[in-house]
mmCIF file with all atom_site columns, C-alpha atoms in Angstrom:
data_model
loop_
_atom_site.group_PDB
_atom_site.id
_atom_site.type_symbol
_atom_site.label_atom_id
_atom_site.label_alt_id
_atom_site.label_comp_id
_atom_site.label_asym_id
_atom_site.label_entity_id
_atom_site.label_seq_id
_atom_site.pdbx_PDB_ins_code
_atom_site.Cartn_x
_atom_site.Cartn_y
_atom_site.Cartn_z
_atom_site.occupancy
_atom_site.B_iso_or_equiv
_atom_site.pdbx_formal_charge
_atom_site.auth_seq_id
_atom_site.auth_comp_id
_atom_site.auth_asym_id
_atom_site.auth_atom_id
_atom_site.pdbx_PDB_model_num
ATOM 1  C CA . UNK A 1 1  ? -1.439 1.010  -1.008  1.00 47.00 ? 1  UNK A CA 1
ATOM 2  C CA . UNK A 1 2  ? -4.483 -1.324 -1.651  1.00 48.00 ? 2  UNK A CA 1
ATOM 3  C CA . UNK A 1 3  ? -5.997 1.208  -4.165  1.00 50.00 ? 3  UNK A CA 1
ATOM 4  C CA . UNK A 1 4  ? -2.978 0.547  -7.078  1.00 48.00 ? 4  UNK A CA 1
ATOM 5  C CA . UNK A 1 5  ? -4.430 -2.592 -7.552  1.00 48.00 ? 5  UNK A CA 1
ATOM 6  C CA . UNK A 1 6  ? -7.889 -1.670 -7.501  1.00 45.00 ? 6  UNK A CA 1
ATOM 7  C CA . UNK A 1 7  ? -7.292 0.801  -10.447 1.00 49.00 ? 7  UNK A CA 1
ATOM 8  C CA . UNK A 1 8  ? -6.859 0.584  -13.972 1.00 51.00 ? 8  UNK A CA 1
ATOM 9  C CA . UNK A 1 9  ? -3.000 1.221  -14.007 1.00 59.00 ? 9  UNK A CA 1
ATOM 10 C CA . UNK A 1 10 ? -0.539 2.862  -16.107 1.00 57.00 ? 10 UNK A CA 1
ATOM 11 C CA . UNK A 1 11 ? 2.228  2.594  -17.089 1.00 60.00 ? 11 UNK A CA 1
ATOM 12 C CA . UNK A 1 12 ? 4.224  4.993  -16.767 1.00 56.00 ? 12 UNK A CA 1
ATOM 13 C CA . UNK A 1 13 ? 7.382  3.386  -17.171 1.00 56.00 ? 13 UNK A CA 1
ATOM 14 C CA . UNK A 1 14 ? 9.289  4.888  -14.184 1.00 58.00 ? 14 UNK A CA 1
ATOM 15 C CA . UNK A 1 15 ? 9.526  8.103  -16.559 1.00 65.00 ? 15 UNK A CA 1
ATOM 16 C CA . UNK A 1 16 ? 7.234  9.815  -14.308 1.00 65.00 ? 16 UNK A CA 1
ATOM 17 C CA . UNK A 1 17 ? 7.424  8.585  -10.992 1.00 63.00 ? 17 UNK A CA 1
ATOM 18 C CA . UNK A 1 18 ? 4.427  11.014 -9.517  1.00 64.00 ? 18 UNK A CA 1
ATOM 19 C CA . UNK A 1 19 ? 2.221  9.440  -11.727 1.00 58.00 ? 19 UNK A CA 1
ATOM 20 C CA . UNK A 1 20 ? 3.686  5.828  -11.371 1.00 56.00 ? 20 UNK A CA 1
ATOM 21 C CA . UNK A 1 21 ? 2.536  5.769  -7.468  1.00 60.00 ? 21 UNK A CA 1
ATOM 22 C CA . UNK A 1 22 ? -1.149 7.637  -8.182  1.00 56.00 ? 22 UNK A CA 1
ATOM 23 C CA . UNK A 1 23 ? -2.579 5.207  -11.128 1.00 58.00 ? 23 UNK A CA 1
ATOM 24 C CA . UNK A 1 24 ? -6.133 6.791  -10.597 1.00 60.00 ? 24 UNK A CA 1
ATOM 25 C CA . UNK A 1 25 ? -7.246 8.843  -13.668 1.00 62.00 ? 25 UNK A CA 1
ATOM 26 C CA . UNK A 1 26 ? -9.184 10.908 -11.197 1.00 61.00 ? 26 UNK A CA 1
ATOM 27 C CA . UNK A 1 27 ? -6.204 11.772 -9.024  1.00 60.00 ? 27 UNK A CA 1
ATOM 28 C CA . UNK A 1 28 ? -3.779 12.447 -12.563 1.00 58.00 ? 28 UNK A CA 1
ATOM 29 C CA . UNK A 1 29 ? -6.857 15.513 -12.569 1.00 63.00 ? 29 UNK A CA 1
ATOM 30 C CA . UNK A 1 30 ? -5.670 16.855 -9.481  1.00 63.00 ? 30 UNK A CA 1
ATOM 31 C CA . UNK A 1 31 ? -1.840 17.452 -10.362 1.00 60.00 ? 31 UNK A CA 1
ATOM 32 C CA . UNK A 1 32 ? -1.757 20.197 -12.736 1.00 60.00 ? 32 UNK A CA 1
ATOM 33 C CA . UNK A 1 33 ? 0.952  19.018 -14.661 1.00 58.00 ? 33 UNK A CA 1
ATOM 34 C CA . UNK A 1 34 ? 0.705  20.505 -17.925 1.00 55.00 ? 34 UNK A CA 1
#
């Protein structure tokens, strides 16, 4: 849980909650959400 600091985060306003725990660009790659 260290690494949400460590990254740039974003916010995702609790509309996507996926995306509000994983606030690495380079992990937002890795689920296909399209």
């Amino acid at each position: 849980m260290a690494d949400q600091n460590a990254a740039s985060p974003i916010p995702t306003f609790g509309r996507f909650p996926a995306l509000d725990r994983v606030r690495v660009p380079a992990d937002l790659r890795n689920l296909s959400v399209e």
